PDB file of C-alpha atoms and ligand atoms in Angstrom:
ATOM      1  CA  MET A 169       0.000   0.000   0.000  1.00 80.00           C
ATOM      2  CA  GLY A 170       1.243   3.457  -0.892  1.00 85.00           C
ATOM      3  CA  LYS A 171       2.502   5.845   1.730  1.00 96.00           C
ATOM      4  CA  THR A 172       0.457   9.031   1.978  1.00 98.00           C
ATOM      5  CA  ILE A 173       2.176  12.264   3.017  1.00 98.00           C
ATOM      6  CA  ALA A 174       0.327  15.578   3.412  1.00 98.00           C
ATOM      7  CA  VAL A 175       2.230  18.847   3.106  1.00 98.00           C
ATOM      8  CA  CYS A 176       0.572  21.030   5.678  1.00 98.00           C
ATOM      9  CA  ASN A 177       0.883  24.453   7.330  1.00 97.00           C
ATOM     10  CA  GLN A 178      -2.040  26.861   7.557  1.00 96.00           C
ATOM     11  CA  LYS A 179       0.284  29.788   6.853  1.00 96.00           C
ATOM     12  CA  GLY A 180       0.353  30.843   3.215  1.00 95.00           C
ATOM     13  CA  GLY A 181       3.574  31.247   1.259  1.00 96.00           C
ATOM     14  CA  VAL A 182       5.736  28.906   3.336  1.00 96.00           C
ATOM     15  CA  GLY A 183       6.557  26.519   0.469  1.00 98.00           C
ATOM     16  CA  LYS A 184       3.789  23.893   0.713  1.00 98.00           C
ATOM     17  CA  THR A 185       2.999  23.746  -2.982  1.00 98.00           C
ATOM     18  CA  THR A 186       6.648  24.016  -4.028  1.00 98.00           C
ATOM     19  CA  THR A 187       7.415  21.109  -1.715  1.00 98.00           C
ATOM     20  CA  ALA A 188       4.433  18.957  -2.764  1.00 98.00           C
ATOM     21  CA  VAL A 189       5.119  19.386  -6.497  1.00 98.00           C
ATOM     22  CA  ASN A 190       8.870  18.877  -6.318  1.00 98.00           C
ATOM     23  CA  LEU A 191       8.862  16.065  -3.783  1.00 98.00           C
ATOM     24  CA  ALA A 192       6.279  14.202  -5.893  1.00 98.00           C
ATOM     25  CA  ALA A 193       8.323  14.788  -9.063  1.00 98.00           C
ATOM     26  CA  CYS A 194      11.559  13.589  -7.406  1.00 98.00           C
ATOM     27  CA  LEU A 195       9.920  10.429  -6.030  1.00 98.00           C
ATOM     28  CA  ALA A 196       8.525   9.709  -9.499  1.00 98.00           C
ATOM     29  CA  ALA A 197      11.957  10.332 -11.015  1.00 98.00           C
ATOM     30  CA  ALA A 198      13.202   7.539  -8.731  1.00 97.00           C
ATOM     31  CA  GLU A 199      10.664   5.324 -10.546  1.00 97.00           C
ATOM     32  CA  GLU A 200       8.289   5.223  -7.594  1.00 98.00           C
ATOM     33  CA  PRO A 201       4.694   5.443  -8.894  1.00 98.00           C
ATOM     34  CA  THR A 202       3.529   8.689  -7.279  1.00 98.00           C
ATOM     35  CA  LEU A 203       0.222  10.538  -7.120  1.00 98.00           C
ATOM     36  CA  LEU A 204       0.099  14.279  -6.428  1.00 98.00           C
ATOM     37  CA  VAL A 205      -3.265  15.316  -4.962  1.00 98.00           C
ATOM     38  CA  ASP A 206      -4.104  19.021  -5.144  1.00 98.00           C
ATOM     39  CA  MET A 207      -6.511  20.000  -2.352  1.00 98.00           C
ATOM     40  CA  ASP A 208      -6.105  23.770  -2.721  1.00 97.00           C
ATOM     41  CA  ALA A 209      -8.664  25.781  -4.719  1.00 96.00           C
ATOM     42  CA  GLN A 210      -5.786  27.967  -5.938  1.00 96.00           C
ATOM     43  CA  CYS A 211      -4.748  24.979  -8.104  1.00 97.00           C
ATOM     44  CA  ASN A 212      -1.057  25.908  -7.907  1.00 97.00           C
ATOM     45  CA  ALA A 213       0.106  22.284  -7.690  1.00 98.00           C
ATOM     46  CA  THR A 214      -2.110  21.381 -10.663  1.00 97.00           C
ATOM     47  CA  THR A 215      -0.681  24.117 -12.874  1.00 97.00           C
ATOM     48  CA  GLY A 216       2.803  23.665 -11.402  1.00 97.00           C
ATOM     49  CA  VAL A 217       3.112  20.266 -13.091  1.00 96.00           C
ATOM     50  CA  GLY A 218       1.902  21.658 -16.401  1.00 95.00           C
ATOM     51  CA  LEU A 219      -1.811  20.875 -16.375  1.00 95.00           C
ATOM     52  CA  ASP A 220      -4.038  23.477 -17.974  1.00 91.00           C
ATOM     53  CA  ARG A 221      -6.813  24.482 -15.582  1.00 86.00           C
ATOM     54  CA  ASP A 222      -9.230  25.095 -18.451  1.00 86.00           C
ATOM     55  CA  THR A 223      -8.971  21.569 -19.840  1.00 87.00           C
ATOM     56  CA  ILE A 224      -9.627  19.756 -16.564  1.00 89.00           C
ATOM     57  CA  GLN A 225     -12.877  17.794 -16.827  1.00 88.00           C
ATOM     58  CA  ALA A 226     -13.269  16.760 -13.198  1.00 93.00           C
ATOM     59  CA  SER A 227     -11.351  17.443 -10.015  1.00 95.00           C
ATOM     60  CA  VAL A 228     -11.036  16.392  -6.385  1.00 96.00           C
ATOM     61  CA  TYR A 229     -13.997  18.691  -5.819  1.00 94.00           C
ATOM     62  CA  ASP A 230     -16.260  16.307  -7.752  1.00 93.00           C
ATOM     63  CA  VAL A 231     -14.868  13.375  -5.790  1.00 94.00           C
ATOM     64  CA  ILE A 232     -15.305  14.716  -2.285  1.00 94.00           C
ATOM     65  CA  THR A 233     -18.692  16.304  -2.938  1.00 90.00           C
ATOM     66  CA  ARG A 234     -19.673  13.156  -4.901  1.00 82.00           C
ATOM     67  CA  ARG A 235     -20.887  14.993  -7.940  1.00 76.00           C
ATOM     68  CA  GLY A 236     -20.653  14.307 -11.594  1.00 64.00           C
ATOM     69  CA  SER A 237     -20.602  11.388 -13.916  1.00 54.00           C
ATOM     70  CA  ARG A 238     -21.502   7.745 -13.360  1.00 53.00           C
ATOM     71  CA  ASP A 239     -24.400   7.047 -10.954  1.00 61.00           C
ATOM     72  CA  GLY A 240     -24.000  10.544  -9.645  1.00 65.00           C
ATOM     73  CA  ASN A 241     -20.583   9.764  -8.158  1.00 76.00           C
ATOM     74  CA  THR A 242     -17.119  10.584  -9.347  1.00 84.00           C
ATOM     75  CA  ALA A 243     -14.414   8.180  -8.206  1.00 91.00           C
ATOM     76  CA  MET A 244     -10.788   9.138  -7.593  1.00 94.00           C
ATOM     77  CA  ARG A 245      -9.749   6.999 -10.576  1.00 94.00           C
ATOM     78  CA  ASP A 246     -11.996   9.045 -12.864  1.00 93.00           C
ATOM     79  CA  ILE A 247     -10.145  12.299 -12.211  1.00 96.00           C
ATOM     80  CA  ILE A 248      -6.514  11.145 -12.104  1.00 97.00           C
ATOM     81  CA  VAL A 249      -4.430  12.200 -15.094  1.00 96.00           C
ATOM     82  CA  PRO A 250      -0.887  11.070 -15.912  1.00 96.00           C
ATOM     83  CA  SER A 251       1.802  13.738 -16.084  1.00 95.00           C
ATOM     84  CA  GLU A 252       2.837  14.195 -19.700  1.00 91.00           C
ATOM     85  CA  ARG A 253       6.325  15.173 -18.646  1.00 93.00           C
ATOM     86  CA  ILE A 254       7.302  12.793 -15.853  1.00 96.00           C
ATOM     87  CA  ARG A 255       6.779   9.068 -16.066  1.00 95.00           C
ATOM     88  CA  TYR A 256       5.487   7.473 -12.850  1.00 98.00           C
ATOM     89  CA  LEU A 257       3.804  10.770 -11.843  1.00 98.00           C
ATOM     90  CA  SER A 258       0.019  11.199 -11.843  1.00 98.00           C
ATOM     91  CA  ILE A 259      -2.096  14.097 -10.659  1.00 98.00           C
ATOM     92  CA  ALA A 260      -5.484  14.377  -8.996  1.00 98.00           C
ATOM     93  CA  PRO A 261      -6.163  17.996  -9.979  1.00 98.00           C
ATOM     94  CA  ALA A 262      -7.959  20.706  -8.056  1.00 97.00           C
ATOM     95  CA  SER A 263     -10.426  23.212  -9.456  1.00 94.00           C
ATOM     96  CA  THR A 264     -11.451  26.634  -8.225  1.00 92.00           C
ATOM     97  CA  ASP A 265     -14.863  25.362  -7.112  1.00 91.00           C
ATOM     98  CA  LEU A 266     -13.037  23.456  -4.370  1.00 93.00           C
ATOM     99  CA  ALA A 267     -13.298  26.702  -2.390  1.00 91.00           C
ATOM    100  CA  GLY A 268     -17.045  26.053  -2.108  1.00 91.00           C
ATOM    101  CA  ALA A 269     -16.630  22.470  -0.924  1.00 92.00           C
ATOM    102  CA  GLU A 270     -15.786  23.655   2.565  1.00 89.00           C
ATOM    103  CA  VAL A 271     -19.293  25.110   2.923  1.00 89.00           C
ATOM    104  CA  GLU A 272     -21.094  22.405   0.945  1.00 90.00           C
ATOM    105  CA  LEU A 273     -19.740  19.637   3.148  1.00 90.00           C
ATOM    106  CA  VAL A 274     -20.881  21.190   6.405  1.00 87.00           C
ATOM    107  CA  ASN A 275     -24.202  19.359   6.493  1.00 85.00           C
ATOM    108  CA  VAL A 276     -22.914  16.084   5.113  1.00 86.00           C
ATOM    109  CA  LEU A 277     -22.635  12.910   7.163  1.00 81.00           C
ATOM    110  CA  ALA A 278     -19.048  11.643   7.658  1.00 84.00           C
ATOM    111  CA  ARG A 279     -17.869  14.780   5.892  1.00 92.00           C
ATOM    112  CA  GLU A 280     -14.380  14.560   7.457  1.00 94.00           C
ATOM    113  CA  ARG A 281     -13.753  11.172   5.859  1.00 94.00           C
ATOM    114  CA  ARG A 282     -14.645  11.935   2.243  1.00 94.00           C
ATOM    115  CA  LEU A 283     -11.066  12.141   0.997  1.00 96.00           C
ATOM    116  CA  ARG A 284      -9.953   9.148   3.041  1.00 97.00           C
ATOM    117  CA  GLU A 285     -12.644   6.954   1.519  1.00 95.00           C
ATOM    118  CA  ALA A 286     -11.834   8.202  -1.973  1.00 95.00           C
ATOM    119  CA  LEU A 287      -8.105   7.524  -1.547  1.00 97.00           C
ATOM    120  CA  ASP A 288      -8.694   4.069  -0.082  1.00 96.00           C
ATOM    121  CA  GLU A 289      -9.807   2.952  -3.566  1.00 94.00           C
ATOM    122  CA  ILE A 290      -6.464   3.764  -5.153  1.00 96.00           C
ATOM    123  CA  ARG A 291      -3.795   3.510  -2.430  1.00 96.00           C
ATOM    124  CA  ASP A 292      -2.495   0.234  -3.820  1.00 96.00           C
ATOM    125  CA  ASP A 293      -1.786   1.812  -7.207  1.00 97.00           C
ATOM    126  CA  TYR A 294       1.027   4.026  -5.902  1.00 98.00           C
ATOM    127  CA  SER A 295       4.175   3.916  -3.781  1.00 98.00           C
ATOM    128  CA  TYR A 296       3.595   7.499  -2.639  1.00 98.00           C
ATOM    129  CA  ILE A 297       0.627   9.842  -2.490  1.00 98.00           C
ATOM    130  CA  ILE A 298       1.626  13.457  -1.818  1.00 98.00           C
ATOM    131  CA  ILE A 299      -1.142  15.909  -0.889  1.00 98.00           C
ATOM    132  CA  ASP A 300      -0.928  19.691  -1.197  1.00 98.00           C
ATOM    133  CA  THR A 301      -3.230  21.529   1.216  1.00 98.00           C
ATOM    134  CA  PRO A 302      -4.875  24.961   1.410  1.00 97.00           C
ATOM    135  CA  PRO A 303      -3.612  27.665   3.804  1.00 97.00           C
ATOM    136  CA  SER A 304      -6.261  27.034   6.452  1.00 95.00           C
ATOM    137  CA  LEU A 305      -7.305  24.505   9.058  1.00 95.00           C
ATOM    138  CA  GLY A 306     -10.812  24.144   7.665  1.00 94.00           C
ATOM    139  CA  LEU A 307     -12.768  21.099   6.581  1.00 94.00           C
ATOM    140  CA  LEU A 308     -10.582  20.426   3.533  1.00 96.00           C
ATOM    141  CA  THR A 309      -7.449  20.253   5.671  1.00 97.00           C
ATOM    142  CA  ILE A 310      -9.266  18.059   8.216  1.00 97.00           C
ATOM    143  CA  ASN A 311     -10.195  15.736   5.323  1.00 97.00           C
ATOM    144  CA  VAL A 312      -6.519  15.616   4.367  1.00 98.00           C
ATOM    145  CA  LEU A 313      -5.358  14.914   7.929  1.00 98.00           C
ATOM    146  CA  ALA A 314      -7.962  12.156   8.243  1.00 98.00           C
ATOM    147  CA  ALA A 315      -6.750  10.623   4.962  1.00 98.00           C
ATOM    148  CA  THR A 316      -2.990  10.751   5.389  1.00 98.00           C
ATOM    149  CA  ARG A 317      -0.443   8.578   7.136  1.00 97.00           C
ATOM    150  CA  SER A 318       1.924  11.440   7.889  1.00 98.00           C
ATOM    151  CA  VAL A 319       2.312  15.204   7.797  1.00 98.00           C
ATOM    152  CA  LEU A 320       5.271  17.115   6.423  1.00 98.00           C
ATOM    153  CA  ILE A 321       5.364  20.657   7.811  1.00 98.00           C
ATOM    154  CA  PRO A 322       7.272  23.199   5.728  1.00 98.00           C
ATOM    155  CA  ILE A 323       8.578  26.089   7.794  1.00 96.00           C
ATOM    156  CA  GLN A 324       9.808  29.237   6.135  1.00 94.00           C
ATOM    157  CA  CYS A 325      13.003  30.606   7.648  1.00 90.00           C
ATOM    158  CA  GLU A 326      11.489  34.036   8.239  1.00 88.00           C
ATOM    159  CA  TYR A 327      10.137  36.207  11.026  1.00 84.00           C
ATOM    160  CA  TYR A 328       7.162  34.608  12.810  1.00 87.00           C
ATOM    161  CA  ALA A 329       8.099  31.191  11.397  1.00 86.00           C
ATOM    162  CA  LEU A 330       6.763  29.379  14.434  1.00 88.00           C
ATOM    163  CA  GLU A 331       3.604  31.455  14.678  1.00 87.00           C
ATOM    164  CA  GLY A 332       0.495  29.299  14.291  1.00 89.00           C
ATOM    165  CA  LEU A 333       2.454  26.100  14.837  1.00 93.00           C
ATOM    166  CA  ALA A 334       0.801  25.390  18.202  1.00 93.00           C
ATOM    167  CA  GLU A 335      -2.594  25.588  16.518  1.00 95.00           C
ATOM    168  CA  LEU A 336      -1.476  23.200  13.766  1.00 96.00           C
ATOM    169  CA  LEU A 337      -0.047  20.690  16.239  1.00 96.00           C
ATOM    170  CA  ASN A 338      -3.230  20.922  18.281  1.00 96.00           C
ATOM    171  CA  THR A 339      -5.354  20.197  15.201  1.00 97.00           C
ATOM    172  CA  ILE A 340      -3.126  17.202  14.420  1.00 97.00           C
ATOM    173  CA  ARG A 341      -3.644  15.916  17.975  1.00 97.00           C
ATOM    174  CA  LEU A 342      -7.425  16.296  17.680  1.00 97.00           C
ATOM    175  CA  VAL A 343      -7.447  14.387  14.405  1.00 97.00           C
ATOM    176  CA  GLN A 344      -5.259  11.663  15.939  1.00 97.00           C
ATOM    177  CA  LYS A 345      -7.742  11.332  18.766  1.00 97.00           C
ATOM    178  CA  ASN A 346     -10.961  11.391  16.768  1.00 96.00           C
ATOM    179  CA  LEU A 347     -10.381  10.509  13.127  1.00 96.00           C
ATOM    180  CA  ASN A 348      -6.993   8.972  12.403  1.00 97.00           C
ATOM    181  CA  ARG A 349      -5.094   7.227  15.185  1.00 97.00           C
ATOM    182  CA  ASP A 350      -2.218   6.274  12.856  1.00 96.00           C
ATOM    183  CA  LEU A 351      -1.385   9.865  11.904  1.00 98.00           C
ATOM    184  CA  VAL A 352       2.258  10.793  12.529  1.00 97.00           C
ATOM    185  CA  ILE A 353       4.481  13.782  11.857  1.00 96.00           C
ATOM    186  CA  GLU A 354       6.886  12.885   9.053  1.00 96.00           C
ATOM    187  CA  GLY A 355       9.016  15.875   9.857  1.00 96.00           C
ATOM    188  CA  ALA A 356       9.449  19.635   9.690  1.00 97.00           C
ATOM    189  CA  LEU A 357      11.182  20.976   6.580  1.00 97.00           C
ATOM    190  CA  LEU A 358      13.123  24.231   6.657  1.00 96.00           C
ATOM    191  CA  THR A 359      12.387  26.214   3.480  1.00 97.00           C
ATOM    192  CA  MET A 360      13.737  29.378   1.848  1.00 96.00           C
ATOM    193  CA  TYR A 361      16.860  29.165   3.950  1.00 95.00           C
ATOM    194  CA  ASP A 362      19.373  31.939   3.335  1.00 93.00           C
ATOM    195  CA  THR A 363      22.856  31.056   4.541  1.00 87.00           C
ATOM    196  CA  ARG A 364      23.820  34.737   4.646  1.00 88.00           C
ATOM    197  CA  LEU A 365      21.162  35.585   7.209  1.00 88.00           C
ATOM    198  CA  ASN A 366      21.497  35.174  10.945  1.00 89.00           C
ATOM    199  CA  LEU A 367      17.718  35.059  10.998  1.00 90.00           C
ATOM    200  CA  SER A 368      17.655  31.824   8.967  1.00 91.00           C
ATOM    201  CA  ARG A 369      20.132  30.231  11.363  1.00 91.00           C
ATOM    202  CA  GLN A 370      18.090  31.393  14.343  1.00 91.00           C
ATOM    203  CA  VAL A 371      14.822  30.015  12.918  1.00 90.00           C
ATOM    204  CA  ALA A 372      16.522  26.701  12.111  1.00 91.00           C
ATOM    205  CA  GLU A 373      17.726  26.467  15.697  1.00 92.00           C
ATOM    206  CA  ASP A 374      14.252  27.272  17.086  1.00 91.00           C
ATOM    207  CA  VAL A 375      12.580  24.708  14.807  1.00 92.00           C
ATOM    208  CA  ARG A 376      15.080  22.004  15.790  1.00 92.00           C
ATOM    209  CA  GLY A 377      14.349  22.810  19.438  1.00 91.00           C
ATOM    210  CA  CYS A 378      10.602  22.663  18.876  1.00 89.00           C
ATOM    211  CA  PHE A 379      10.552  19.419  16.830  1.00 91.00           C
ATOM    212  CA  SER A 380      13.528  17.721  18.497  1.00 86.00           C
ATOM    213  CA  GLY A 381      14.472  14.750  16.274  1.00 85.00           C
ATOM    214  CA  ARG A 382      11.825  15.360  13.654  1.00 94.00           C
ATOM    215  CA  VAL A 383      13.440  17.936  11.369  1.00 96.00           C
ATOM    216  CA  PHE A 384      14.652  16.812   7.937  1.00 97.00           C
ATOM    217  CA  ASP A 385      18.425  17.001   7.407  1.00 96.00           C
ATOM    218  CA  THR A 386      17.611  18.478   4.016  1.00 97.00           C
ATOM    219  CA  VAL A 387      17.259  22.253   4.156  1.00 97.00           C
ATOM    220  CA  VAL A 388      15.679  23.941   1.122  1.00 97.00           C
ATOM    221  CA  PRO A 389      17.630  27.083   0.231  1.00 97.00           C
ATOM    222  CA  ARG A 390      16.095  30.227  -1.162  1.00 96.00           C
ATOM    223  CA  ASN A 391      16.571  29.612  -4.879  1.00 97.00           C
ATOM    224  CA  VAL A 392      15.079  31.778  -7.607  1.00 98.00           C
ATOM    225  CA  LYS A 393      14.853  28.768  -9.966  1.00 98.00           C
ATOM    226  CA  LEU A 394      12.279  27.206  -7.625  1.00 98.00           C
ATOM    227  CA  SER A 395      10.082  30.278  -7.964  1.00 98.00           C
ATOM    228  CA  GLU A 396      10.499  30.473 -11.763  1.00 98.00           C
ATOM    229  CA  ALA A 397       9.734  26.824 -12.537  1.00 98.00           C
ATOM    230  CA  PRO A 398       5.923  26.936 -11.929  1.00 97.00           C
ATOM    231  CA  SER A 399       5.388  29.570 -14.622  1.00 97.00           C
ATOM    232  CA  PHE A 400       6.770  27.024 -17.101  1.00 97.00           C
ATOM    233  CA  GLY A 401       4.543  24.289 -15.665  1.00 97.00           C
ATOM    234  CA  LYS A 402       7.642  22.309 -14.725  1.00 97.00           C
ATOM    235  CA  PRO A 403       8.922  20.752 -11.535  1.00 98.00           C
ATOM    236  CA  ILE A 404      12.448  21.927 -10.722  1.00 98.00           C
ATOM    237  CA  ILE A 405      14.122  18.715 -11.962  1.00 98.00           C
ATOM    238  CA  LEU A 406      12.859  19.501 -15.476  1.00 98.00           C
ATOM    239  CA  TYR A 407      13.418  23.252 -15.266  1.00 98.00           C
ATOM    240  CA  ASP A 408      16.972  23.265 -13.901  1.00 98.00           C
ATOM    241  CA  ILE A 409      18.347  19.985 -12.646  1.00 98.00           C
ATOM    242  CA  MET A 410      21.658  21.612 -11.667  1.00 98.00           C
ATOM    243  CA  SER A 411      20.056  24.204  -9.373  1.00 98.00           C
ATOM    244  CA  SER A 412      20.408  24.121  -5.595  1.00 98.00           C
ATOM    245  CA  GLY A 413      16.603  23.818  -5.449  1.00 98.00           C
ATOM    246  CA  ALA A 414      16.652  20.604  -7.496  1.00 98.00           C
ATOM    247  CA  GLU A 415      19.473  19.223  -5.373  1.00 98.00           C
ATOM    248  CA  SER A 416      17.539  19.887  -2.171  1.00 98.00           C
ATOM    249  CA  TYR A 417      14.280  18.258  -3.297  1.00 98.00           C
ATOM    250  CA  LEU A 418      16.140  15.204  -4.641  1.00 98.00           C
ATOM    251  CA  SER A 419      17.783  14.951  -1.239  1.00 98.00           C
ATOM    252  CA  LEU A 420      14.408  15.285   0.528  1.00 98.00           C
ATOM    253  CA  ALA A 421      12.965  12.498  -1.641  1.00 98.00           C
ATOM    254  CA  LYS A 422      15.919  10.305  -0.702  1.00 98.00           C
ATOM    255  CA  GLU A 423      15.368  10.987   3.019  1.00 97.00           C
ATOM    256  CA  ILE A 424      11.695  10.082   2.663  1.00 97.00           C
ATOM    257  CA  MET A 425      12.467   6.862   0.795  1.00 96.00           C
ATOM    258  CA  ASN A 426      14.955   5.966   3.526  1.00 94.00           C
ATOM    259  CA  ASN A 427      12.353   6.710   6.223  1.00 87.00           C
ATOM    260  CA  GLY A 428      10.339   3.808   4.773  1.00 74.00           C
TER     261      GLY A 428
HETATM  262  N1  LIG B 165      13.011  27.680  -1.701  1.00 73.21           N
HETATM  263  C1  LIG B 165      12.435  28.680  -2.361  1.00 73.21           C
HETATM  264  N2  LIG B 165      13.196  29.657  -2.915  1.00 73.21           N
HETATM  265  C2  LIG B 165      12.619  30.687  -3.571  1.00 73.21           C
HETATM  266  N3  LIG B 165      11.293  30.852  -3.731  1.00 73.21           N
HETATM  267  C3  LIG B 165      10.487  29.907  -3.196  1.00 73.21           C
HETATM  268  C4  LIG B 165      11.005  28.778  -2.496  1.00 73.21           C
HETATM  269  N4  LIG B 165       9.959  28.024  -2.076  1.00 73.21           N
HETATM  270  C5  LIG B 165       8.847  28.644  -2.501  1.00 73.21           C
HETATM  271  N5  LIG B 165       9.151  29.781  -3.172  1.00 73.21           N
HETATM  272  C6  LIG B 165       8.210  30.754  -3.750  1.00 73.21           C
HETATM  273  O1  LIG B 165       7.501  31.356  -2.658  1.00 73.21           O
HETATM  274  C7  LIG B 165       6.117  31.506  -2.979  1.00 73.21           C
HETATM  275  C8  LIG B 165       5.272  30.708  -1.978  1.00 73.21           C
HETATM  276  O2  LIG B 165       5.584  29.330  -2.129  1.00 73.21           O
HETATM  277  P1  LIG B 165       4.426  28.229  -2.195  1.00 73.21           P
HETATM  278  O3  LIG B 165       5.098  26.917  -2.384  1.00 73.21           O
HETATM  279  O4  LIG B 165       3.400  28.609  -3.211  1.00 73.21           O
HETATM  280  O5  LIG B 165       3.839  28.343  -0.729  1.00 73.21           O
HETATM  281  P2  LIG B 165       2.428  27.862  -0.132  1.00 73.21           P
HETATM  282  O6  LIG B 165       1.924  26.746  -0.986  1.00 73.21           O
HETATM  283  O7  LIG B 165       2.751  27.454   1.268  1.00 73.21           O
HETATM  284  O8  LIG B 165       1.515  29.058  -0.160  1.00 73.21           O
HETATM  285  C9  LIG B 165       5.957  31.034  -4.401  1.00 73.21           C
HETATM  286  O9  LIG B 165       6.039  32.142  -5.255  1.00 73.21           O
HETATM  287  C10 LIG B 165       7.134  30.115  -4.614  1.00 73.21           C
HETATM  288  O10 LIG B 165       7.533  30.048  -5.965  1.00 73.21           O
HETATM  289 MG1  LIG B 166       0.068  26.510  -1.982  1.00 73.21          MG
END
């Protein structure tokens, strides 16, 4: 059965999508069948791997709200598309109407388990399932936490890096207690690290203190190539394999494969 990892932090702009896209691409490059699930209505992971938002027929929105095609239900398998650029990589795309799902699900029975049930149908098809999440702790993120085996928490090496972390860890504990006993923290990932800044070093030290042994050895540097790649619809390993950004996400993928 595939290992599911959710990239989660309710703060925006910390490197969730960059991490989800590039980790998924690097795992696939290692010939591990990998599924990237985009759970953010902004669709940045979907477009970041080169899918055109306008040509997407059905998305995770249709799956978790159970709309659409056959007998009124859309299954996960119906929405998954293979990446045209990276073998072994498939994508379960998002669509902008996902923003409405949060509200639509409120009155639905077992609404927190919609994604989990949908993923259960396809977990055996992949070695890894990587989920990108929205910048909130709403019902979509709860669905993700209920559906995943582990959480990877990207932390931007900036002011207020640890702000909101207590709330995130508390939400994880609540989900462990009520929805998903097997949920674990895969690790915290330092992102946008700038070796020239004392601040980056300070944040790294604070994060290592806060997460004790659970911080990835890989540190993602601030690298302009990582921010350019999405506008070409390419993961970093296709955009600039020699960049420090590519090196760091290949190293992260290796750490994750070694974690088992
Ligand atoms: N290591 C990095 N170096 C430089 N820019 C980065 C890096 N990681 C992310 N970015 C850029 O920072 C912005 C926010 O990153 P993103 O992954 O979209 O965060 P989130 O999904 O948490 O909102 C994006 O413009 C992205 O391209
Ligand atoms: Mg994002």
